[in-house]
Short mmCIF file of C-alpha atoms in Angstrom, two decimals:
data_model
loop_
_atom_site.label_atom_id
_atom_site.label_comp_id
_atom_site.label_asym_id
_atom_site.label_seq_id
_atom_site.Cartn_x
_atom_site.Cartn_y
_atom_site.Cartn_z
CA MET A 22 -86.47 -120.88 58.04
CA THR A 23 -83.74 -120.98 60.66
CA LEU A 24 -81.44 -123.97 60.44
CA PRO A 25 -80.55 -126.01 63.49
CA PRO A 26 -77.28 -124.86 65.07
CA LEU A 27 -73.93 -126.20 63.87
CA PRO A 28 -71.73 -126.64 66.95
CA ASP A 29 -68.03 -127.53 66.54
CA ALA A 30 -68.76 -131.08 67.70
CA ALA A 31 -71.06 -131.57 64.72
CA VAL A 32 -68.34 -130.99 62.12
CA THR A 33 -65.90 -133.65 60.93
CA LEU A 34 -63.33 -132.69 58.31
CA HIS A 35 -61.59 -135.10 55.92
CA ALA A 36 -63.16 -138.24 57.40
CA GLU A 37 -61.83 -141.56 56.17
CA ALA A 38 -64.84 -143.56 55.00
CA GLY A 39 -64.45 -146.72 52.96
CA ASP A 40 -68.05 -146.86 51.76
CA TRP A 41 -71.37 -145.01 51.99
CA ARG A 42 -72.36 -146.74 55.21
CA ALA A 43 -69.18 -145.55 56.90
CA ALA A 44 -69.77 -142.05 55.53
CA VAL A 45 -73.33 -141.94 56.89
CA ARG A 46 -72.11 -143.38 60.18
CA GLU A 47 -69.65 -140.46 60.46
CA ALA A 48 -72.60 -138.08 60.14
CA GLY A 49 -74.45 -140.06 62.82
CA ARG A 50 -71.42 -139.88 65.08
CA ALA A 51 -71.23 -136.11 64.62
CA LEU A 52 -74.93 -135.67 65.41
CA ALA A 53 -74.60 -137.82 68.55
CA ARG A 54 -71.43 -136.01 69.64
CA SER A 55 -73.21 -132.68 69.38
CA GLY A 56 -76.04 -133.94 71.59
CA ALA A 57 -78.75 -133.89 68.92
CA THR A 58 -79.29 -137.65 68.70
CA ARG A 59 -78.48 -140.97 70.28
CA GLU A 60 -76.09 -143.36 68.53
CA GLY A 61 -78.93 -145.44 67.07
CA TYR A 62 -79.94 -142.62 64.74
CA ALA A 63 -77.04 -143.51 62.42
CA ASP A 64 -78.55 -146.95 61.84
CA ARG A 65 -81.90 -145.40 60.95
CA MET A 66 -80.24 -143.08 58.44
CA ILE A 67 -78.58 -146.11 56.84
CA GLU A 68 -81.94 -147.92 56.73
CA VAL A 69 -83.41 -145.03 54.70
CA LEU A 70 -80.85 -145.66 51.97
CA GLU A 71 -81.38 -149.41 52.13
CA GLU A 72 -85.12 -148.92 51.75
CA PHE A 73 -85.32 -146.17 49.14
CA GLY A 74 -81.95 -146.10 47.39
CA ALA A 75 -79.47 -143.27 47.10
CA TYR A 76 -82.02 -140.51 46.47
CA ILE A 77 -80.56 -138.54 49.38
CA VAL A 78 -77.62 -137.67 47.09
CA ILE A 79 -79.49 -134.57 46.00
CA ALA A 80 -76.75 -132.73 44.12
CA PRO A 81 -73.38 -133.66 42.61
CA GLY A 82 -71.11 -134.54 45.53
CA LEU A 83 -73.67 -133.91 48.29
CA ALA A 84 -75.63 -136.39 50.41
CA LEU A 85 -78.31 -135.24 52.86
CA ALA A 86 -78.44 -138.07 55.38
CA HIS A 87 -81.49 -138.08 57.61
CA ALA A 88 -84.24 -140.24 59.05
CA ARG A 89 -87.73 -139.69 60.38
CA PRO A 90 -88.24 -138.02 63.74
CA GLY A 91 -88.03 -140.59 66.55
CA PRO A 92 -87.17 -141.13 70.21
CA ASP A 93 -83.47 -141.20 69.32
CA VAL A 94 -83.70 -137.55 68.25
CA LEU A 95 -83.06 -135.45 71.35
CA ARG A 96 -83.31 -132.12 69.53
CA SER A 97 -83.06 -130.88 65.98
CA GLY A 98 -79.51 -130.98 64.73
CA LEU A 99 -77.25 -130.49 61.77
CA ALA A 100 -73.88 -132.10 61.09
CA VAL A 101 -71.33 -131.67 58.32
CA VAL A 102 -68.85 -134.37 57.33
CA THR A 103 -66.33 -133.87 54.55
CA LEU A 104 -64.68 -136.98 53.15
CA ALA A 105 -60.95 -137.43 52.63
CA GLU A 106 -61.74 -139.52 49.53
CA PRO A 107 -65.02 -139.25 47.60
CA VAL A 108 -67.36 -142.21 48.17
CA ALA A 109 -69.91 -143.75 45.80
CA PHE A 110 -73.44 -143.96 47.22
CA GLY A 111 -74.91 -145.67 44.16
CA HIS A 112 -76.53 -142.60 42.63
CA PRO A 113 -76.57 -142.60 38.81
CA HIS A 114 -75.80 -138.88 38.39
CA ASN A 115 -74.55 -137.31 41.59
CA ASP A 116 -71.83 -139.73 42.73
CA PRO A 117 -69.23 -139.59 44.15
CA VAL A 118 -70.13 -137.88 47.42
CA ARG A 119 -67.63 -135.47 48.94
CA VAL A 120 -69.82 -133.87 51.61
CA VAL A 121 -72.39 -135.52 53.87
CA VAL A 122 -74.84 -133.26 55.68
CA GLY A 123 -76.52 -135.07 58.55
CA LEU A 124 -79.90 -133.89 59.71
CA ALA A 125 -82.07 -134.77 62.68
CA VAL A 126 -85.42 -133.23 63.42
CA SER A 127 -87.75 -133.74 66.33
CA ASN A 128 -90.98 -133.24 64.38
CA ALA A 129 -91.91 -133.23 60.73
CA GLU A 130 -93.62 -129.82 60.57
CA GLU A 131 -90.66 -127.99 62.00
CA HIS A 132 -88.49 -130.02 59.66
CA VAL A 133 -90.06 -128.86 56.43
CA ALA A 134 -89.72 -125.23 57.49
CA SER A 135 -86.16 -125.38 58.79
CA VAL A 136 -84.81 -127.60 56.05
CA ALA A 137 -85.91 -125.08 53.48
CA GLY A 138 -83.08 -123.02 54.96
CA LEU A 139 -80.66 -125.60 53.61
CA ALA A 140 -81.85 -124.67 50.13
CA ASN A 141 -80.53 -121.16 50.76
CA VAL A 142 -77.12 -122.54 51.69
CA PHE A 143 -76.75 -124.86 48.71
CA ASN A 144 -78.40 -122.71 46.08
CA GLU A 145 -75.11 -120.88 46.22
CA ARG A 146 -73.32 -122.82 43.48
CA THR A 147 -69.94 -122.85 45.17
CA ALA A 148 -71.22 -124.17 48.51
CA ILE A 149 -70.38 -127.85 47.95
CA ASP A 150 -66.89 -127.06 46.63
CA ARG A 151 -66.23 -124.70 49.52
CA LEU A 152 -67.36 -127.29 52.07
CA ALA A 153 -65.34 -130.08 50.43
CA ALA A 154 -62.27 -127.83 50.51
CA ALA A 155 -62.85 -126.49 54.03
CA ALA A 156 -59.67 -126.61 56.14
CA SER A 157 -61.30 -125.51 59.37
CA ILE A 158 -64.65 -125.46 61.17
CA ASP A 159 -64.76 -121.71 60.57
CA ASP A 160 -64.55 -122.36 56.82
CA VAL A 161 -67.57 -124.65 57.13
CA ARG A 162 -69.52 -122.22 59.25
CA ALA A 163 -68.83 -119.40 56.79
CA VAL A 164 -70.66 -121.34 54.08
CA PHE A 165 -73.72 -121.72 56.30
CA ASP A 166 -73.63 -118.25 57.80
CA GLY A 167 -73.18 -116.59 54.44
CA ALA A 168 -76.48 -117.99 53.25
CA GLY A 169 -78.30 -116.49 56.20
CA ALA A 170 -77.24 -112.94 55.37
CA PRO A 171 -80.03 -110.78 53.93
CA SER A 172 -77.95 -109.76 50.93
CA SER A 173 -76.87 -113.29 49.99
CA PRO A 174 -76.58 -113.77 46.23
CA GLY A 175 -79.53 -115.56 44.73
CA GLY A 176 -81.42 -115.22 47.99
CA GLU A 177 -84.17 -113.12 46.40
CA GLU A 178 -87.59 -113.40 47.96
CA GLY A 179 -86.92 -116.62 49.82
CA ALA A 180 -89.20 -119.57 49.43
CA GLY A 181 -92.26 -120.42 51.45
CA SER A 182 -92.81 -118.95 54.84
CA MET B 15 -102.61 -125.57 40.54
CA ARG B 16 -101.07 -128.13 42.86
CA ILE B 17 -97.57 -129.60 42.84
CA VAL B 18 -96.37 -132.37 45.15
CA ALA B 19 -92.68 -132.81 45.96
CA VAL B 20 -92.01 -136.40 46.99
CA CYS B 21 -89.14 -138.07 48.82
CA GLY B 22 -88.79 -141.25 50.79
CA LEU B 23 -89.75 -139.82 54.14
CA GLY B 24 -91.57 -136.59 53.33
CA VAL B 25 -89.06 -134.72 55.46
CA GLY B 26 -85.66 -133.47 54.39
CA THR B 27 -85.12 -133.75 50.68
CA SER B 28 -88.74 -133.09 49.68
CA ALA B 29 -88.68 -129.92 51.78
CA ILE B 30 -85.69 -128.68 49.79
CA LEU B 31 -87.39 -129.63 46.54
CA LYS B 32 -90.53 -127.77 47.65
CA ALA B 33 -88.54 -124.65 48.51
CA ASN B 34 -86.72 -124.62 45.18
CA ALA B 35 -89.85 -125.41 43.16
CA GLU B 36 -91.49 -122.37 44.79
CA ARG B 37 -88.44 -120.31 43.94
CA ALA B 38 -88.49 -121.51 40.31
CA LEU B 39 -92.22 -120.76 40.02
CA ALA B 40 -91.71 -117.26 41.40
CA ARG B 41 -89.03 -116.58 38.79
CA LEU B 42 -91.42 -117.77 36.09
CA GLY B 43 -94.22 -115.61 37.46
CA LEU B 44 -96.35 -118.69 38.13
CA SER B 45 -98.15 -119.48 41.32
CA ALA B 46 -98.94 -122.92 42.64
CA ASP B 47 -99.56 -124.69 45.88
CA VAL B 48 -96.47 -126.85 46.50
CA GLU B 49 -96.69 -129.57 49.10
CA ALA B 50 -94.08 -132.01 50.44
CA SER B 51 -95.04 -135.67 50.76
CA ASP B 52 -93.52 -139.05 51.50
CA LEU B 53 -93.81 -142.10 49.26
CA ALA B 54 -96.31 -143.81 51.52
CA SER B 55 -98.87 -141.02 51.23
CA VAL B 56 -98.14 -139.73 47.73
CA ALA B 57 -101.19 -141.38 46.16
CA ALA B 58 -103.51 -139.35 48.38
CA ALA B 59 -101.38 -136.20 48.25
CA ALA B 60 -101.18 -136.26 44.45
CA ALA B 61 -104.84 -137.07 43.81
CA ASP B 62 -105.58 -133.60 42.41
CA ALA B 63 -102.04 -132.49 41.61
CA GLN B 64 -100.86 -131.46 38.14
CA VAL B 65 -97.22 -132.22 38.77
CA VAL B 66 -95.30 -134.59 41.00
CA LEU B 67 -91.66 -133.64 41.53
CA THR B 68 -89.20 -136.25 42.71
CA SER B 69 -85.63 -137.43 42.31
CA THR B 70 -84.65 -139.66 39.41
CA GLU B 71 -83.72 -142.28 41.96
CA LEU B 72 -87.26 -142.47 43.34
CA ALA B 73 -89.23 -142.00 40.12
CA ASP B 74 -90.03 -145.68 39.58
CA GLN B 75 -91.19 -146.08 43.16
CA VAL B 76 -93.33 -142.96 42.80
CA ARG B 77 -94.91 -144.31 39.58
CA ALA B 78 -95.67 -147.59 41.29
CA ALA B 79 -97.20 -145.81 44.29
CA LEU B 80 -99.33 -143.53 42.12
CA GLY B 81 -100.63 -146.12 39.69
CA ARG B 82 -102.79 -144.41 37.07
CA THR B 83 -102.61 -140.68 37.49
CA TRP B 84 -103.26 -137.47 35.60
CA ALA B 85 -100.24 -135.88 37.21
CA GLU B 86 -97.03 -135.51 35.26
CA ILE B 87 -93.99 -136.90 37.06
CA ILE B 88 -90.95 -134.64 36.75
CA GLU B 89 -87.57 -136.06 37.70
CA VAL B 90 -84.94 -133.82 39.27
CA GLU B 91 -81.28 -134.76 39.49
CA ASN B 92 -79.80 -131.71 41.18
CA TYR B 93 -82.16 -130.30 43.81
CA PHE B 94 -80.29 -126.99 43.84
CA ASP B 95 -80.43 -126.32 40.12
CA VAL B 96 -83.37 -123.91 40.26
CA ASP B 97 -82.96 -123.09 36.56
CA ASP B 98 -83.35 -126.73 35.60
CA ILE B 99 -86.36 -127.19 37.91
CA GLY B 100 -87.88 -124.07 36.36
CA ARG B 101 -87.34 -125.32 32.79
CA LYS B 102 -88.98 -128.62 33.62
CA LEU B 103 -91.92 -126.98 35.36
CA GLU B 104 -92.38 -124.51 32.51
CA ALA B 105 -92.39 -127.31 29.95
CA SER B 106 -95.01 -129.12 31.96
CA LEU B 107 -97.24 -126.21 32.98
CA GLY B 108 -96.59 -123.59 30.35
#
């Protein structure tokens, strides 16, 4: 259930992105900068949207950009990009996107377990607003760290393993 | 009872949907085996499932992949709205 680490290099605040591709590319850049992936991973995240549509916009204002494990994933990683201006991804209900979470995982099994930790972060209803409004990396980290605390609101029994 | 949570890749969004479906079931006092799957393998994964959970965006692709099925397809818009997921599961299972 532990999330991949969120180093400073993996956070970009108030990114200027003209469209969804640019927004996803920012997440790819952050993942590469943090050492989790190679640059090519951004293209694979974009291909996922081209193939399946904007289903990765899983809540109002939030996109979870990711691709399958692959040789361009050096280690599991998490990135957070907030957008200076909201961007439409083409989702019928959850557009426009204000926060892009980028995710890279080295194998699928580990992925399913660790990503469940993201549910703990975003089940807190204010998480997306707090991330969108974050003025510093510490503000971002507080949203993620808060969800890991044993007494987190709504954290009850925790799901799965 | 089996439930399959489906996304494009079977990693990432379906894992979140699986976690929150399990949470919704626990609140309802229901137990079920919830599995994450990708679109490519959903036909096999959902063969003996009662419910297939997916995003509204993917529902048509899931229907096409499943063909004829006994499973009910439930569409979720907000993956973090555990109350909504619970209401939909309860309507389907209860």
